[in-house]
Short mmCIF file of C-alpha atoms in Angstrom, two decimals:
data_model
loop_
_atom_site.label_atom_id
_atom_site.label_comp_id
_atom_site.label_asym_id
_atom_site.label_seq_id
_atom_site.Cartn_x
_atom_site.Cartn_y
_atom_site.Cartn_z
CA MET A 1 -14.43 -19.70 12.64
CA LEU A 2 -14.41 -17.30 9.76
CA GLN A 3 -12.79 -14.77 12.21
CA ARG A 4 -9.92 -17.18 13.09
CA ILE A 5 -9.54 -18.20 9.37
CA GLY A 6 -9.31 -14.36 8.44
CA HIS A 7 -6.60 -13.59 11.34
CA PHE A 8 -4.61 -16.64 9.89
CA ALA A 9 -4.90 -15.48 6.47
CA SER A 10 -3.58 -11.90 7.63
CA LYS A 11 -0.76 -13.31 9.86
CA THR A 12 0.46 -15.72 6.84
CA PHE A 13 -0.09 -13.17 3.99
CA LEU A 14 3.41 -13.04 2.90
CA LEU A 15 3.58 -16.80 2.73
CA TRP A 16 0.51 -16.78 0.40
CA VAL A 17 2.00 -14.17 -1.81
CA LEU A 18 5.36 -16.20 -2.36
CA LEU A 19 3.72 -19.28 -2.74
CA VAL A 20 1.39 -18.10 -5.48
CA SER A 21 4.03 -16.14 -7.27
CA VAL A 22 6.23 -19.30 -7.28
CA ILE A 23 3.31 -21.21 -8.64
CA ALA A 24 2.54 -18.57 -11.15
CA PHE A 25 6.09 -18.56 -12.15
CA THR A 26 6.56 -22.31 -12.53
CA MET A 27 3.34 -23.09 -13.78
CA PRO A 28 1.92 -19.85 -15.64
CA SER A 29 -0.81 -21.72 -17.56
CA LEU A 30 -2.90 -21.97 -14.22
CA PHE A 31 -3.38 -18.40 -14.37
CA SER A 32 -4.05 -17.90 -18.21
CA GLY A 33 -7.14 -15.89 -18.91
CA LEU A 34 -7.44 -14.11 -15.30
CA GLY A 35 -5.89 -10.87 -16.49
CA ALA A 36 -9.14 -9.75 -17.62
CA ILE A 37 -10.45 -9.91 -13.83
CA ILE A 38 -7.52 -7.97 -12.21
CA PRO A 39 -9.69 -4.74 -11.90
CA TYR A 40 -12.77 -6.64 -10.72
CA LEU A 41 -10.31 -8.07 -7.95
CA LEU A 42 -9.12 -5.12 -7.13
CA GLY A 43 -12.47 -3.51 -6.83
CA ILE A 44 -13.30 -6.57 -4.28
CA VAL A 45 -10.30 -5.44 -2.09
CA MET A 46 -11.64 -1.54 -2.25
CA LEU A 47 -15.22 -2.67 -1.58
CA GLY A 48 -13.71 -4.42 1.71
CA MET A 49 -11.94 -1.07 2.49
CA GLY A 50 -15.28 0.61 2.11
CA LEU A 51 -17.17 -1.71 4.50
CA THR A 52 -14.33 -1.02 7.20
CA ILE A 53 -14.00 2.88 6.81
CA LYS A 54 -15.55 4.33 9.50
CA VAL A 55 -16.74 8.16 9.87
CA SER A 56 -14.41 8.38 12.75
CA ASP A 57 -11.54 7.56 10.60
CA PHE A 58 -11.86 11.20 9.08
CA LYS A 59 -12.65 12.91 12.62
CA LEU A 60 -8.80 13.08 13.24
CA ILE A 61 -8.48 15.70 10.03
CA PHE A 62 -10.26 18.19 12.05
CA LYS A 63 -8.88 17.10 15.44
CA TYR A 64 -5.14 16.97 14.52
CA PRO A 65 -4.95 18.28 10.93
CA LYS A 66 -1.12 18.70 10.90
CA PRO A 67 0.16 15.23 10.85
CA VAL A 68 -2.80 14.22 8.36
CA LEU A 69 -1.90 16.74 6.02
CA ILE A 70 1.55 16.23 6.18
CA GLY A 71 1.24 12.36 5.59
CA VAL A 72 -0.92 12.70 2.68
CA ALA A 73 1.40 15.42 1.15
CA LEU A 74 4.47 13.10 1.63
CA GLN A 75 2.55 10.24 0.18
CA TYR A 76 1.93 12.11 -2.97
CA ILE A 77 5.07 14.17 -3.28
CA VAL A 78 7.81 11.90 -2.02
CA MET A 79 7.23 8.53 -4.04
CA PRO A 80 6.42 10.13 -7.34
CA VAL A 81 9.57 12.23 -7.11
CA LEU A 82 11.69 9.37 -5.90
CA ALA A 83 10.31 7.10 -8.77
CA TYR A 84 11.16 9.78 -11.40
CA LEU A 85 14.54 10.38 -10.25
CA ILE A 86 15.42 6.80 -9.93
CA ALA A 87 14.00 6.45 -13.24
CA LYS A 88 16.22 8.88 -14.69
CA ALA A 89 19.14 7.87 -12.75
CA PHE A 90 19.07 4.23 -13.78
CA GLN A 91 18.04 5.23 -17.14
CA LEU A 92 15.15 2.71 -17.23
CA PRO A 93 13.37 1.67 -20.43
CA PRO A 94 10.28 3.37 -21.01
CA ASP A 95 7.95 0.45 -20.11
CA ILE A 96 9.80 -0.21 -16.55
CA ALA A 97 10.16 3.68 -16.08
CA ILE A 98 6.37 4.01 -16.34
CA GLY A 99 5.64 1.02 -14.00
CA VAL A 100 7.94 2.34 -11.47
CA ILE A 101 6.41 5.98 -11.71
CA LEU A 102 3.27 4.50 -11.58
CA VAL A 103 3.61 2.73 -8.19
CA GLY A 104 4.94 6.03 -6.84
CA CYS A 105 1.73 8.02 -7.88
CA CYS A 106 -0.57 5.49 -6.24
CA PRO A 107 -2.12 5.88 -2.73
CA GLY A 108 -1.15 4.16 0.28
CA GLY A 109 -2.17 0.74 0.80
CA THR A 110 -4.50 -0.95 3.59
CA THR A 111 -1.58 -3.16 4.51
CA SER A 112 0.22 -0.07 6.07
CA ASN A 113 -2.40 0.05 8.77
CA VAL A 114 -1.50 -3.32 9.93
CA MET A 115 2.00 -2.47 9.83
CA SER A 116 1.62 0.47 11.96
CA TYR A 117 -0.28 -1.53 14.51
CA ILE A 118 2.68 -4.11 14.75
CA ALA A 119 5.09 -0.99 14.72
CA LYS A 120 3.33 0.31 17.51
CA ALA A 121 2.74 3.63 15.68
CA ASN A 122 -0.50 5.76 15.46
CA VAL A 123 -2.82 3.40 13.96
CA ALA A 124 -5.38 5.91 13.78
CA LEU A 125 -3.43 8.38 11.90
CA SER A 126 -2.30 5.52 9.41
CA VAL A 127 -5.98 4.65 8.92
CA THR A 128 -6.98 8.30 8.23
CA ILE A 129 -4.05 8.78 5.83
CA THR A 130 -4.62 5.66 3.58
CA SER A 131 -8.26 6.69 3.77
CA VAL A 132 -7.77 10.44 2.45
CA SER A 133 -5.08 9.23 0.03
CA THR A 134 -7.33 6.71 -1.29
CA MET A 135 -10.30 9.01 -1.78
CA LEU A 136 -7.96 11.70 -3.45
CA ALA A 137 -6.63 8.91 -5.96
CA PRO A 138 -9.08 9.43 -8.88
CA VAL A 139 -7.73 13.11 -9.44
CA LEU A 140 -4.12 12.92 -7.94
CA THR A 141 -2.85 9.63 -9.38
CA PRO A 142 -3.63 10.71 -12.82
CA SER A 143 -2.30 14.25 -12.38
CA PHE A 144 1.24 12.99 -11.12
CA MET A 145 1.25 10.47 -13.84
CA TYR A 146 0.74 13.25 -16.42
CA LEU A 147 3.37 15.25 -14.60
CA PHE A 148 6.21 12.73 -14.22
CA ALA A 149 5.72 9.97 -16.86
CA ARG A 150 4.82 11.78 -20.12
CA GLU A 151 8.11 12.12 -21.43
CA TRP A 152 8.28 8.39 -21.63
CA MET A 153 4.84 7.71 -22.75
CA GLU A 154 1.50 9.38 -23.77
CA VAL A 155 -0.75 9.56 -20.59
CA SER A 156 -4.43 10.40 -20.53
CA PHE A 157 -5.54 11.83 -17.58
CA ALA A 158 -9.45 11.34 -18.44
CA SER A 159 -8.99 7.74 -19.21
CA MET A 160 -6.74 7.32 -16.04
CA PHE A 161 -9.42 9.35 -13.97
CA MET A 162 -12.31 7.17 -15.07
CA SER A 163 -10.30 4.05 -14.32
CA VAL A 164 -9.40 4.95 -10.67
CA THR A 165 -12.90 6.09 -10.29
CA GLN A 166 -14.17 2.69 -11.22
CA VAL A 167 -11.79 0.44 -9.43
CA VAL A 168 -11.19 2.47 -6.39
CA LEU A 169 -13.95 5.10 -5.65
CA VAL A 170 -16.85 3.50 -6.68
CA PRO A 171 -16.44 0.18 -4.74
CA ILE A 172 -15.29 2.17 -1.62
CA LEU A 173 -18.58 4.18 -1.85
CA ILE A 174 -20.75 0.83 -2.33
CA GLY A 175 -19.10 -0.25 0.80
CA LEU A 176 -20.02 2.67 2.76
CA VAL A 177 -23.40 2.54 1.52
CA VAL A 178 -23.85 -1.07 2.65
CA GLN A 179 -22.04 -0.13 5.87
CA ARG A 180 -24.53 2.43 6.60
CA PHE A 181 -27.95 0.96 5.59
CA PHE A 182 -26.82 -2.84 6.22
CA ARG A 183 -25.13 -2.79 9.21
CA GLY A 184 -25.88 -6.27 10.11
CA PHE A 185 -24.36 -7.62 6.81
CA SER A 186 -21.53 -5.42 6.96
CA GLU A 187 -20.62 -6.35 10.56
CA LYS A 188 -20.75 -10.14 9.65
CA SER A 189 -18.49 -9.52 6.60
CA GLU A 190 -15.80 -8.12 8.58
CA ASP A 191 -14.75 -11.78 9.83
CA VAL A 192 -14.29 -12.89 6.24
CA LEU A 193 -12.98 -9.75 4.59
CA PRO A 194 -9.37 -10.38 5.53
CA LEU A 195 -9.38 -13.75 3.66
CA VAL A 196 -11.13 -12.29 0.67
CA SER A 197 -8.43 -9.64 0.34
CA VAL A 198 -5.62 -12.08 0.81
CA VAL A 199 -7.03 -14.37 -2.12
CA ALA A 200 -7.84 -11.41 -4.28
CA ILE A 201 -4.16 -9.78 -3.92
CA SER A 202 -2.39 -13.07 -4.40
CA LEU A 203 -4.42 -13.73 -7.63
CA ILE A 204 -3.72 -10.36 -8.92
CA LEU A 205 0.09 -10.92 -8.09
CA GLY A 206 0.08 -14.33 -9.49
CA THR A 207 -1.66 -13.49 -12.68
CA VAL A 208 0.81 -10.49 -13.38
CA VAL A 209 3.80 -12.91 -12.56
CA ALA A 210 2.46 -15.66 -14.86
CA GLY A 211 1.61 -13.16 -17.81
CA SER A 212 5.18 -11.55 -17.49
CA ARG A 213 7.14 -14.65 -16.85
CA GLU A 214 9.68 -13.84 -19.63
CA LEU A 215 9.89 -10.25 -19.08
CA ILE A 216 10.60 -10.96 -15.51
CA ILE A 217 13.27 -13.38 -16.61
CA GLU A 218 14.98 -10.62 -18.95
CA THR A 219 14.59 -7.61 -16.63
CA GLY A 220 14.02 -9.27 -13.12
CA LEU A 221 17.27 -8.10 -11.42
CA LEU A 222 16.70 -4.46 -12.65
CA ILE A 223 13.10 -4.21 -11.43
CA PHE A 224 13.80 -5.77 -8.15
CA THR A 225 16.71 -3.29 -7.26
CA VAL A 226 14.62 -0.44 -8.44
CA VAL A 227 11.63 -1.56 -6.51
CA VAL A 228 13.72 -2.16 -3.36
CA LEU A 229 15.36 1.12 -3.62
CA HIS A 230 12.38 3.08 -4.19
CA ASN A 231 10.66 1.44 -1.25
CA VAL A 232 13.40 1.50 1.43
CA LEU A 233 13.94 5.37 0.18
CA GLY A 234 10.31 5.74 0.82
CA TYR A 235 10.48 4.69 4.32
CA ALA A 236 13.48 6.66 5.15
CA THR A 237 12.43 10.05 3.34
CA GLY A 238 9.04 9.88 4.95
CA TYR A 239 10.53 9.55 8.40
CA VAL A 240 13.14 12.01 7.96
CA LEU A 241 10.58 14.66 6.62
CA ALA A 242 8.29 13.81 9.44
CA ASN A 243 11.06 14.33 11.89
CA VAL A 244 11.58 17.86 10.15
CA PHE A 245 7.84 18.65 10.60
CA LYS A 246 8.35 17.89 14.58
CA LEU A 247 5.64 15.07 14.65
CA ASP A 248 5.55 12.72 17.70
CA TYR A 249 7.62 9.52 17.27
CA PRO A 250 4.33 7.30 16.86
CA ASP A 251 3.24 9.87 14.06
CA LYS A 252 6.60 9.43 12.45
CA LYS A 253 6.46 6.13 12.28
CA ALA A 254 3.16 5.89 10.91
CA VAL A 255 3.84 8.65 8.26
CA SER A 256 7.15 6.53 7.10
CA ILE A 257 5.01 3.27 6.86
CA GLU A 258 2.51 5.06 4.77
CA VAL A 259 4.83 6.75 2.37
CA GLY A 260 6.83 3.63 1.68
CA MET A 261 3.93 1.28 1.45
CA GLN A 262 1.94 1.78 -1.97
CA ASN A 263 -1.36 0.43 -3.26
CA SER A 264 0.71 -1.76 -5.73
CA GLY A 265 -2.50 -3.75 -6.77
CA LEU A 266 -3.81 -0.49 -8.33
CA ALA A 267 -0.75 0.31 -10.14
CA VAL A 268 -0.84 -3.10 -11.60
CA SER A 269 -4.60 -2.66 -12.77
CA LEU A 270 -3.68 0.55 -14.19
CA ALA A 271 -0.44 -0.80 -16.02
CA ILE A 272 -2.60 -3.55 -17.55
CA VAL A 273 -5.36 -1.25 -18.59
CA HIS A 274 -3.53 1.82 -19.72
CA PHE A 275 -0.05 0.37 -20.56
CA ASN A 276 1.32 -3.03 -21.05
CA PRO A 277 2.40 -5.95 -19.04
CA LEU A 278 6.08 -5.04 -18.51
CA ALA A 279 4.58 -1.90 -16.76
CA ALA A 280 2.64 -4.00 -14.52
CA VAL A 281 5.77 -5.95 -13.30
CA SER A 282 7.09 -3.20 -11.11
CA GLY A 283 3.76 -3.27 -9.42
CA ALA A 284 3.70 -6.81 -8.93
CA VAL A 285 7.45 -6.81 -7.36
CA PHE A 286 6.57 -3.98 -5.21
CA SER A 287 3.44 -6.16 -3.73
CA PHE A 288 6.08 -8.80 -2.93
CA VAL A 289 8.83 -6.30 -1.60
CA HIS A 290 6.70 -4.15 0.48
CA CYS A 291 5.28 -7.27 2.19
CA VAL A 292 8.69 -8.32 3.34
CA THR A 293 10.35 -4.99 3.98
CA GLY A 294 7.07 -3.55 5.80
CA PRO A 295 7.13 -6.59 8.65
CA LEU A 296 10.77 -5.99 9.16
CA LEU A 297 10.54 -2.53 9.65
CA ALA A 298 7.50 -2.80 12.05
CA ARG A 299 8.94 -5.46 14.15
CA PHE A 300 12.12 -3.64 14.50
CA TRP A 301 10.16 -0.57 15.86
CA ALA A 302 8.06 -2.97 17.93
CA LYS A 303 11.09 -4.27 19.71
CA ARG A 304 12.27 -0.79 20.13
CA ALA A 305 9.09 0.10 21.70
CA GLU A 306 9.33 -3.09 23.95
CA ARG A 307 12.62 -2.36 25.23
CA ALA A 308 11.65 1.17 25.85
CA GLU A 309 8.46 -0.15 28.14
CA GLN A 310 10.80 -2.35 30.04
CA GLU A 311 13.25 0.35 30.52
CA ASN A 312 10.55 2.52 32.03
CA ARG A 313 9.25 -0.13 34.11
CA VAL A 314 12.54 -0.72 35.68
CA GLU A 315 13.10 2.96 36.24
CA THR A 316 9.50 3.25 37.79
CA SER A 317 10.18 0.37 40.19
CA HIS A 318 13.53 1.65 41.05
CA GLY A 319 12.01 5.07 41.85
CA SER A 320 9.42 3.57 43.76
CA LEU A 321 11.91 1.49 45.99
CA ALA A 322 13.88 4.55 46.47
#
């Protein structure tokens, strides 16, 4: 039963995100006071990631280092650079610019692994890139924020390092320890983790939407336009550069999805702790946007893969008849 509920929650994730966003926007009082627990909600999501990460996820680094290194490098170069260029091109106000750049400097999100599976991409590569980029986040996210965002606002590397470590790295390490020494509990928890993640992410998004309702009304169109552009350019640039490096087709799809989909929940948490609510809006909007564009891109690639398989079967049958 728990497994079925978890699968249902994962498949209908976009519906719950949209529903909670609408409720939060129309009845913000329902989410009042929840802002303080956002880091803990994100910690729960990261704990779930730690409970599901396997040692085998990292073996790919040693077996096929090229696509992993390219994927992680593009993750931390393409999105921050795109965010910086978009902020300059649109002459964004400081708070919005900080929010967009913060999204770009975060690691990939776990949703990308599901999208890679749907797209018939290299799922193992996707999981490895997500895992490696997340483990590197305590150092790389503050570093790139300091590099790209300091012209808009003061950025403290040390305080951001501590925040990312507490919210991301510590829960993941706890999850790994639980998985190692309490295997039975870890295996049973896998059935309920998708549901817990959906609830936690939806509450994070709803809390930010409710707390930033007036700001969204004032700047919503600008933020939405910038976030969509950032997300779509991330997919496109990731794919093009993966093609330049001559990766296999399934690897190119995985890298494209990894680059375009960010851990926007982390961006929201960091924005609230270190900056202000308006900076968190970009992360909240990105959470919604990539949950729309990701499935669309994944289904497009899935249909192309299905057509190619059908054509191969037809050619094979004709060849056998000949």
